[in-house]
PDB file of C-alpha atoms in Angstrom:
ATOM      1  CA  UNK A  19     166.307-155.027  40.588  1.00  0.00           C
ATOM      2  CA  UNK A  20     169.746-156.442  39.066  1.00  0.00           C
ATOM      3  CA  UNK A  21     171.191-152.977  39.474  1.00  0.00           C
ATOM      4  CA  UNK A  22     170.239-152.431  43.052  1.00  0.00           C
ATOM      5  CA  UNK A  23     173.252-152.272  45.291  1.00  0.00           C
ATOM      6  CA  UNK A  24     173.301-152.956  49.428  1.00  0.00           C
ATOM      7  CA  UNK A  25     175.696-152.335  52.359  1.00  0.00           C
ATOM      8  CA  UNK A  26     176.217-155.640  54.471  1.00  0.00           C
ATOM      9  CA  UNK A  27     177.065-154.977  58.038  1.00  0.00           C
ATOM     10  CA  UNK A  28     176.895-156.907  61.603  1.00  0.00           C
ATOM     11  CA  UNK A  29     176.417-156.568  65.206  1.00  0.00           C
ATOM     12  CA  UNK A  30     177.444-159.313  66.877  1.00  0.00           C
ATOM     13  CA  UNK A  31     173.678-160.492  66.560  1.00  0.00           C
ATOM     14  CA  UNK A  32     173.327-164.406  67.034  1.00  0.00           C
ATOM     15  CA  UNK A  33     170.488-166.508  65.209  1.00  0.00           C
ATOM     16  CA  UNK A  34     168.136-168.248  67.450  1.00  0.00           C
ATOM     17  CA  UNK A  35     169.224-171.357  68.757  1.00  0.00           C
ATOM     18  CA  UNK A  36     172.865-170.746  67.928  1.00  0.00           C
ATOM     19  CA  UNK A  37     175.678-171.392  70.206  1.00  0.00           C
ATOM     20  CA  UNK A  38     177.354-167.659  70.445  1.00  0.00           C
ATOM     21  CA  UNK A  39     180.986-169.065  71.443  1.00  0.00           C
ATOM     22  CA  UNK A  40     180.368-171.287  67.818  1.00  0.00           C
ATOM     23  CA  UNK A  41     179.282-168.145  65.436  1.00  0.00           C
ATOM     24  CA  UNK A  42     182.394-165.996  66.916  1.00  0.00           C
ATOM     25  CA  UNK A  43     184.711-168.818  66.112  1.00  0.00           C
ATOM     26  CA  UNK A  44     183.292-169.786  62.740  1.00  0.00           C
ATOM     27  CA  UNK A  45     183.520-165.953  61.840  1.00  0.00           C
ATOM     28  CA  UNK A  46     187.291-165.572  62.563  1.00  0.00           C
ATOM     29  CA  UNK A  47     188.082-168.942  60.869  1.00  0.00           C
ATOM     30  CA  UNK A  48     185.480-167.844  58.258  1.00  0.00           C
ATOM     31  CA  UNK A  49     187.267-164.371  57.394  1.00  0.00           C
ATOM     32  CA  UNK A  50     190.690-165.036  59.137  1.00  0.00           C
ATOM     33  CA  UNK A  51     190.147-162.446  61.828  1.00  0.00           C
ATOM     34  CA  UNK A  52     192.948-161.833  64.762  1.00  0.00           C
ATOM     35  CA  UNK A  53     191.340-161.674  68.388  1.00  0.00           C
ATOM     36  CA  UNK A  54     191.257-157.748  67.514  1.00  0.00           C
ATOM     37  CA  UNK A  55     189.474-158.035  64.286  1.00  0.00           C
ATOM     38  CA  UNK A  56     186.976-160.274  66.395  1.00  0.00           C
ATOM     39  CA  UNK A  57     186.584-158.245  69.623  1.00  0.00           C
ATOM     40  CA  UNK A  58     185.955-155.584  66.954  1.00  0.00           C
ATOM     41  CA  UNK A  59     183.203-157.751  65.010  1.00  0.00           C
ATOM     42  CA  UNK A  60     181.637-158.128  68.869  1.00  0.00           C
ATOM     43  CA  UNK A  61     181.237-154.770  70.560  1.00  0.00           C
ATOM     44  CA  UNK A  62     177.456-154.791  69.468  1.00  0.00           C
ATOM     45  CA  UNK A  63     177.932-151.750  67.627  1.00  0.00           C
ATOM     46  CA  UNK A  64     177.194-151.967  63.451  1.00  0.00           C
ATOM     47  CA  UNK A  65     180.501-152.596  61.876  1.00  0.00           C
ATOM     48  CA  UNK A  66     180.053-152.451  57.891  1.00  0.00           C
ATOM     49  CA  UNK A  67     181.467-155.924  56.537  1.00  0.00           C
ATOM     50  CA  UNK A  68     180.974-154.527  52.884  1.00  0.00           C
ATOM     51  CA  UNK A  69     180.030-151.824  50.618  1.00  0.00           C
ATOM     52  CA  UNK A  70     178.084-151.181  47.780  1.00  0.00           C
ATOM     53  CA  UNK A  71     177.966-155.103  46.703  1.00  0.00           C
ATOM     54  CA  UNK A  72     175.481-156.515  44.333  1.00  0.00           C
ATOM     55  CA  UNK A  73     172.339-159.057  45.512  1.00  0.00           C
ATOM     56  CA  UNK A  74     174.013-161.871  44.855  1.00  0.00           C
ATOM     57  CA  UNK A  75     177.185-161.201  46.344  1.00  0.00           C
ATOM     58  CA  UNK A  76     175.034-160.285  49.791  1.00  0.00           C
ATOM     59  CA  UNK A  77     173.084-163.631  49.408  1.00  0.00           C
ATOM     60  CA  UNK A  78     176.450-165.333  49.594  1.00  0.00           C
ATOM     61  CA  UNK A  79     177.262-163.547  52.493  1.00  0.00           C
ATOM     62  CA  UNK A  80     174.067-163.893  54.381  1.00  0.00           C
ATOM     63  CA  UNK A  81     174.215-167.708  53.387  1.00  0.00           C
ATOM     64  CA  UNK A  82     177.980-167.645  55.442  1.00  0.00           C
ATOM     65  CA  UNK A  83     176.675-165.696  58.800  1.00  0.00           C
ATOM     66  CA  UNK A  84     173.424-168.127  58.873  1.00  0.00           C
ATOM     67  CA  UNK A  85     175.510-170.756  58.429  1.00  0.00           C
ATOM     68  CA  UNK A  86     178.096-169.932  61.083  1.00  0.00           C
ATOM     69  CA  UNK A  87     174.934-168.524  63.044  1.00  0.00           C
ATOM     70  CA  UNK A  88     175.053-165.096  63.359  1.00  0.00           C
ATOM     71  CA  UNK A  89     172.428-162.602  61.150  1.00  0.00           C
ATOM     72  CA  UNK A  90     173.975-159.947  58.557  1.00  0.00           C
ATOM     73  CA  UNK A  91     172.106-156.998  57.973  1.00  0.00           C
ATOM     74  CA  UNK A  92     171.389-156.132  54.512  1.00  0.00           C
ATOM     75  CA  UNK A  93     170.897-152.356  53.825  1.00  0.00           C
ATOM     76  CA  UNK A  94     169.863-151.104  49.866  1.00  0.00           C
ATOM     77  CA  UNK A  95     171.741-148.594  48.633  1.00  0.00           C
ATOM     78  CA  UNK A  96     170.363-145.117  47.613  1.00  0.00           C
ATOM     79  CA  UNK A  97     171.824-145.123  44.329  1.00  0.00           C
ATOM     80  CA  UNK A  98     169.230-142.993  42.155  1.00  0.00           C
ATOM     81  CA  UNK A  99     169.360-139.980  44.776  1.00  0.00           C
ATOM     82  CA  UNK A 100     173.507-139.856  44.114  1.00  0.00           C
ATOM     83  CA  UNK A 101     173.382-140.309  40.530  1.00  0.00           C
ATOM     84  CA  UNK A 102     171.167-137.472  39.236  1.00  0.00           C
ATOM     85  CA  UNK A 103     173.154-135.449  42.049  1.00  0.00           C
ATOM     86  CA  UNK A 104     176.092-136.171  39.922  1.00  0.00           C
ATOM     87  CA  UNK A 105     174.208-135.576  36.671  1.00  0.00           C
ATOM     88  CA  UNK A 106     172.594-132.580  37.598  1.00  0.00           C
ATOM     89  CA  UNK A 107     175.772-130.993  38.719  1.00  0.00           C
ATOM     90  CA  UNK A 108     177.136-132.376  35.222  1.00  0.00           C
ATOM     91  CA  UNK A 109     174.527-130.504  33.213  1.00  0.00           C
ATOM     92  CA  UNK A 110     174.784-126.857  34.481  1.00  0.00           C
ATOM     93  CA  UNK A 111     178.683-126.371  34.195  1.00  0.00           C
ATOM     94  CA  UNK A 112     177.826-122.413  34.768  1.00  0.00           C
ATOM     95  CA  UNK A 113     179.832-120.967  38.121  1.00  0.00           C
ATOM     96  CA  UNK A 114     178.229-121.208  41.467  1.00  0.00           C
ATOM     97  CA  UNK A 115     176.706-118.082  42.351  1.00  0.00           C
ATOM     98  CA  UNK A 116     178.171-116.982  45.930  1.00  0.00           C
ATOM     99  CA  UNK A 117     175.961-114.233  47.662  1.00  0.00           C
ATOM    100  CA  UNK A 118     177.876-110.937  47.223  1.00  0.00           C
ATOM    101  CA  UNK A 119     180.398-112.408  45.033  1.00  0.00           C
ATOM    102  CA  UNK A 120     181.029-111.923  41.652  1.00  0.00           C
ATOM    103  CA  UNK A 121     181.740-115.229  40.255  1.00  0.00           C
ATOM    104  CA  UNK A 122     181.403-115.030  37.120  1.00  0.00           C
ATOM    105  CA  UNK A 123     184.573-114.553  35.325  1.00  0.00           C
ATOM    106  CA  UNK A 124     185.585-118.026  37.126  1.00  0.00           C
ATOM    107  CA  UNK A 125     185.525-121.350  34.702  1.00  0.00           C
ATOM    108  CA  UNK A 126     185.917-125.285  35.350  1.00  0.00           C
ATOM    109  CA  UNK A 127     188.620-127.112  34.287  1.00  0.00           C
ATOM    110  CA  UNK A 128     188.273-128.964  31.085  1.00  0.00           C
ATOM    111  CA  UNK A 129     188.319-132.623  31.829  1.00  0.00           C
ATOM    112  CA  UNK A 130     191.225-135.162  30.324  1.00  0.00           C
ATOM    113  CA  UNK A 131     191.240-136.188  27.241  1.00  0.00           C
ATOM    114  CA  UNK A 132     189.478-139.779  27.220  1.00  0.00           C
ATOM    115  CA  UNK A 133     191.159-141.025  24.551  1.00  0.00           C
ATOM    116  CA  UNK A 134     195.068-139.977  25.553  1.00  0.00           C
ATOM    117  CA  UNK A 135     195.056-141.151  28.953  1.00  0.00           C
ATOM    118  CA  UNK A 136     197.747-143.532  27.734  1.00  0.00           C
ATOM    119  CA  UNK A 137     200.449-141.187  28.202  1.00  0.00           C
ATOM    120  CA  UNK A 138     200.442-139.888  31.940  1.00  0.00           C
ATOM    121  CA  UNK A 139     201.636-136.478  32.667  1.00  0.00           C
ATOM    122  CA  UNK A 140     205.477-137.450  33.992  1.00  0.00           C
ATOM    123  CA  UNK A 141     206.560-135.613  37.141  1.00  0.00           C
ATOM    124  CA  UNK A 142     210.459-135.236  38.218  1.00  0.00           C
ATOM    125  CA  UNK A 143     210.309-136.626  42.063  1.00  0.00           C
ATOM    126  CA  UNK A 144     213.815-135.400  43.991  1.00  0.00           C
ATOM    127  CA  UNK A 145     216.044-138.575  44.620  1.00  0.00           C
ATOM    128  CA  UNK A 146     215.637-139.608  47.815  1.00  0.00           C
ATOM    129  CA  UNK A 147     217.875-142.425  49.545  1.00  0.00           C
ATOM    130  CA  UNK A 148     214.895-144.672  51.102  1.00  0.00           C
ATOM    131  CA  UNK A 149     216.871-147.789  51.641  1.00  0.00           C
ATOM    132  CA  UNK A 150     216.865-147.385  55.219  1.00  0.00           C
ATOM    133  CA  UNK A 151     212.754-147.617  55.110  1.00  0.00           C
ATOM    134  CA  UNK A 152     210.853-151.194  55.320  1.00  0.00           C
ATOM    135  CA  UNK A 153     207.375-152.435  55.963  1.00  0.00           C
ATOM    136  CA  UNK A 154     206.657-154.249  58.965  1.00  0.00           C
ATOM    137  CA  UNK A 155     205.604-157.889  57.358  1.00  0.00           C
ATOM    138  CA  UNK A 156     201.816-158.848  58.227  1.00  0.00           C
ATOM    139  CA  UNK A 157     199.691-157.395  60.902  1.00  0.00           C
ATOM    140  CA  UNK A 158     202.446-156.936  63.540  1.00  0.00           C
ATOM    141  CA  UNK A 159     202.582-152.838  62.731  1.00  0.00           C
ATOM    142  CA  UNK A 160     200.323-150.439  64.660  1.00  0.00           C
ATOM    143  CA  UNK A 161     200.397-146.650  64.786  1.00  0.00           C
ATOM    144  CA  UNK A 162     202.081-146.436  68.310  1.00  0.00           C
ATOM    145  CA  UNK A 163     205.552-146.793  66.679  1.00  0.00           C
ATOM    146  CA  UNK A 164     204.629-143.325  64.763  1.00  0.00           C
ATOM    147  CA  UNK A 165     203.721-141.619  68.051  1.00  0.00           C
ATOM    148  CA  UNK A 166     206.560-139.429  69.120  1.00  0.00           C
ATOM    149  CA  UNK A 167     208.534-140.453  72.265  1.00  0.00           C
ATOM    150  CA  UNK A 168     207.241-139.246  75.514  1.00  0.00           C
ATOM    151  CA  UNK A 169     208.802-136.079  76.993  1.00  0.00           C
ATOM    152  CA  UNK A 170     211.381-136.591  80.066  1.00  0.00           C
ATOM    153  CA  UNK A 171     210.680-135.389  82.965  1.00  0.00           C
ATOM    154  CA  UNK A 172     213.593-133.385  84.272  1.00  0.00           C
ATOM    155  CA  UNK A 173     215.652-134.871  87.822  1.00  0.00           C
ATOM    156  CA  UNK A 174     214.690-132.290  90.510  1.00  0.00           C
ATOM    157  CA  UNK A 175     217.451-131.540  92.172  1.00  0.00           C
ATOM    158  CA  UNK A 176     216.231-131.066  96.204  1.00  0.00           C
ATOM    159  CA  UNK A 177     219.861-131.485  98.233  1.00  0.00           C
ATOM    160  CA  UNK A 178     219.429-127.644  99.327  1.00  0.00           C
ATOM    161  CA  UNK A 179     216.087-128.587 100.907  1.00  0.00           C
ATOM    162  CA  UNK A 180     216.345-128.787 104.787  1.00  0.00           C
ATOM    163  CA  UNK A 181     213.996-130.036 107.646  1.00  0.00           C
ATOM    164  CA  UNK A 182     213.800-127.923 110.832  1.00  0.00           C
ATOM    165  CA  UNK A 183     212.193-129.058 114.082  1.00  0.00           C
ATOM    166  CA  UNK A 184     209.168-127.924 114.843  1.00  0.00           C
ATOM    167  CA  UNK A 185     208.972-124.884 117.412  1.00  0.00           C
ATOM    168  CA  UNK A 186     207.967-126.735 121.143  1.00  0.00           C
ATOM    169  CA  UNK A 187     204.218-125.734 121.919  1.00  0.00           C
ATOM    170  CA  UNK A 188     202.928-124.871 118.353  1.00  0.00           C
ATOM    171  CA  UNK A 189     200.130-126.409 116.506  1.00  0.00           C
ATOM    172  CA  UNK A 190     201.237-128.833 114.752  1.00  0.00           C
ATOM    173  CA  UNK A 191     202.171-131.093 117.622  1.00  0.00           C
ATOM    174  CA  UNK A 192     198.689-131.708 117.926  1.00  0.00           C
ATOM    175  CA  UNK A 193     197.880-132.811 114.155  1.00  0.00           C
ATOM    176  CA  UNK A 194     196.733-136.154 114.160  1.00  0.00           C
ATOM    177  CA  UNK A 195     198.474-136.596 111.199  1.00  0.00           C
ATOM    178  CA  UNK A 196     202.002-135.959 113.086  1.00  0.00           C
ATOM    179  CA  UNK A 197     201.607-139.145 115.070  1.00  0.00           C
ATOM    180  CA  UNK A 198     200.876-141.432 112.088  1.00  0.00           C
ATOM    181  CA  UNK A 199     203.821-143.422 111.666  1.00  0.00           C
ATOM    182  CA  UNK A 200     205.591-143.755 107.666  1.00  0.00           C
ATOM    183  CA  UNK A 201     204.713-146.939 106.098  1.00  0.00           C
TER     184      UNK A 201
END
């Protein structure tokens, strides 16, 4: 039980009783949420809060959405399922066998040494003037100022365009649209 781990998550459910208006402002003063981060919290749909935590750690947290009046949900973690995934894919180190493909002369990788990881590989990065580059302070950045500027649309020159009367007797004289007057 003490190694069990859970996914907290919310969707915009309010306990019983509880003044919604009250649990969406405790939750933004709560976690310091912008009116985004809130409308976000609100939609309804499941947004995950937190990952992989321990049972304490999502006690806590349920404890803070009763108390501001809203209800967490509290999913358990399907750790045993990834684990001897990982181990049984640790055990046979032989190469995948590819149907119609000789794979055999392939190998893994040996893993790093353990024990000299104190001395990272060093890698020669070109020098690069990046003074001109700065980070937009806080959470006034979005990814709109990376979107590339919209095309232009080109002036249409019309000057050698012309508008000849209409011929006496033909068709369109009768078009009710004719007799509409511009706005």
């Amino acid at each position: 039980m003490a190694d069990e781990r859970f996914d907290l998550s919310y969707t915009g459910l309010i306990a019983p009783g509880a003044d919604p208006e009250r649990a969406r402002e405790r939750l933004t003063a709560i976690f310091k949420l912008s009116d985004k981060g809130a409308e976000r919290l609100f939609t309804g749909k499941p947004v995950i809060v937190k990952r992989n935590v321990d049972g304490a750690t999502a006690e806590q947290f349920e404890k803070v959405f009763a108390h501001a009046g809203a209800v967490l949900t509290i999913t358990r973690v399907e750790v045993t399922e990834l684990a001897e995934a990982t181990a049984v894919a640790a055990d046979s180190l032989d190469p995948p066998q590819v149907q119609g493909i000789d794979t055999s002369h392939l190998t893994l990788a040996p893993a790093p040494d353990p024990i000299n990881l104190e001395a990272p590989a060093t890698t020669d990065f070109p020098d690069m003037d990046l003074s001109h580059l700065s980070l937009v302070p806080g959470d006034a950045w979005t990814l709109e100022d990376c979107e590339p500027p919209p095309t232009p649309i080109p002036e249409l020159d019309t000057s050698y365009l012309i508008l000849e009367p209409l011929p006496a007797g033909s068709d369109r004289e009768s078009d009710p649209r004719a007799e509409q007057k511009p706005r």
